[in-house]
Amino acid sequence: MSLPVVLRAEAEAEFDEAFDFYDGRGTGLSRMFAAAIQAVFDGITAQPRMHAVALADVRKAVVRRYPYCVYFRPHPDRIEVLSVFHTSRDPSIWQGRV
């Protein structure tokens, strides 16, 4: 059974910012980015413990073809997404949310 994905406000803002960036870069890029993020969400809801531990109880899933990672915390009843994080940013940004 798949768990629901719940994005923190910061993670949702990061996704929106990235989506807008790709939307301005070319036809279909934002749709492909959203599909890549959805594929990560599908994977982490199906098998959250398959992904590497990044810090304490936070796990990391790499987004294919994009310089992003999804940092998440699995709970018994949901997956909490802490960050949709561009890999060139300072990791202390998402780590401060733990």
CSV table of C-alpha atoms in Angstrom, one decimal:
chain,number,residue,atom,x,y,z
A,1,MET,CA,0.0,0.0,0.0
A,2,SER,CA,1.4,3.4,-1.0
A,3,LEU,CA,1.6,6.2,1.6
A,4,PRO,CA,0.4,9.7,0.9
A,5,VAL,CA,3.1,12.3,0.1
A,6,VAL,CA,2.9,15.5,2.2
A,7,LEU,CA,5.1,18.4,1.2
A,8,ARG,CA,6.2,21.0,3.7
A,9,ALA,CA,5.6,24.5,2.6
A,10,GLU,CA,9.3,25.0,1.9
A,11,ALA,CA,9.4,21.9,-0.4
A,12,GLU,CA,6.3,23.0,-2.2
A,13,ALA,CA,7.9,26.5,-2.8
A,14,GLU,CA,11.1,24.9,-4.1
A,15,PHE,CA,9.1,22.7,-6.5
A,16,ASP,CA,7.1,25.7,-7.7
A,17,GLU,CA,10.3,27.7,-8.3
A,18,ALA,CA,12.0,24.9,-10.3
A,19,PHE,CA,8.8,24.3,-12.3
A,20,ASP,CA,8.6,28.0,-13.2
A,21,PHE,CA,12.3,28.0,-14.1
A,22,TYR,CA,11.8,25.0,-16.5
A,23,ASP,CA,8.6,26.5,-17.8
A,24,GLY,CA,10.5,29.5,-19.1
A,25,ARG,CA,13.2,27.4,-20.7
A,26,GLY,CA,11.3,25.5,-23.4
A,27,THR,CA,8.3,23.6,-24.5
A,28,GLY,CA,7.5,20.7,-22.3
A,29,LEU,CA,10.5,21.0,-19.9
A,30,SER,CA,8.3,21.9,-16.9
A,31,ARG,CA,6.0,18.9,-17.7
A,32,MET,CA,9.0,16.6,-17.9
A,33,PHE,CA,10.3,18.0,-14.6
A,34,ALA,CA,7.0,17.5,-12.9
A,35,ALA,CA,6.9,13.9,-14.2
A,36,ALA,CA,10.4,13.2,-12.9
A,37,ILE,CA,9.4,14.5,-9.5
A,38,GLN,CA,6.2,12.4,-9.6
A,39,ALA,CA,8.3,9.3,-10.5
A,40,VAL,CA,10.4,10.0,-7.3
A,41,PHE,CA,7.2,10.3,-5.2
A,42,ASP,CA,5.9,7.1,-6.7
A,43,GLY,CA,9.2,5.3,-5.8
A,44,ILE,CA,9.4,6.7,-2.2
A,45,THR,CA,5.8,5.9,-1.4
A,46,ALA,CA,6.2,2.3,-2.6
A,47,GLN,CA,9.5,1.6,-1.0
A,48,PRO,CA,10.7,4.5,1.3
A,49,ARG,CA,13.4,2.5,3.1
A,50,MET,CA,15.1,1.6,-0.2
A,51,HIS,CA,16.6,5.1,-0.4
A,52,ALA,CA,19.8,6.1,1.3
A,53,VAL,CA,19.8,7.8,4.7
A,54,ALA,CA,21.0,11.4,4.4
A,55,LEU,CA,20.8,12.6,8.0
A,56,ALA,CA,19.2,11.0,11.1
A,57,ASP,CA,15.8,9.7,9.9
A,58,VAL,CA,15.8,11.7,6.6
A,59,ARG,CA,16.3,9.9,3.3
A,60,LYS,CA,17.4,11.1,-0.1
A,61,ALA,CA,16.0,10.2,-3.5
A,62,VAL,CA,17.8,11.5,-6.6
A,63,VAL,CA,15.7,12.9,-9.5
A,64,ARG,CA,16.7,11.4,-12.8
A,65,ARG,CA,17.9,13.8,-15.5
A,66,TYR,CA,17.6,16.8,-13.2
A,67,PRO,CA,20.0,18.3,-10.7
A,68,TYR,CA,17.6,17.8,-7.8
A,69,CYS,CA,17.1,15.5,-4.8
A,70,VAL,CA,14.1,14.9,-2.7
A,71,TYR,CA,14.7,14.8,1.0
A,72,PHE,CA,12.0,13.0,2.9
A,73,ARG,CA,11.1,11.5,6.2
A,74,PRO,CA,9.0,8.3,6.2
A,75,HIS,CA,6.3,8.1,8.8
A,76,PRO,CA,3.9,5.1,9.5
A,77,ASP,CA,1.0,7.0,7.8
A,78,ARG,CA,2.7,9.3,5.3
A,79,ILE,CA,5.8,10.5,3.6
A,80,GLU,CA,6.9,13.9,4.6
A,81,VAL,CA,8.9,15.8,2.0
A,82,LEU,CA,11.3,18.2,3.6
A,83,SER,CA,12.9,19.6,0.4
A,84,VAL,CA,12.9,19.4,-3.4
A,85,PHE,CA,16.5,20.5,-3.5
A,86,HIS,CA,18.8,21.7,-6.2
A,87,THR,CA,22.1,19.9,-5.8
A,88,SER,CA,24.2,23.1,-6.3
A,89,ARG,CA,22.7,24.7,-3.2
A,90,ASP,CA,24.2,24.6,0.3
A,91,PRO,CA,23.0,21.5,2.1
A,92,SER,CA,22.6,23.3,5.4
A,93,ILE,CA,19.5,24.8,3.9
A,94,TRP,CA,17.5,21.6,3.9
A,95,GLN,CA,19.4,20.2,7.0
A,96,GLY,CA,18.0,23.1,9.0
A,97,ARG,CA,14.5,21.7,8.5
A,98,VAL,CA,15.3,18.4,10.2
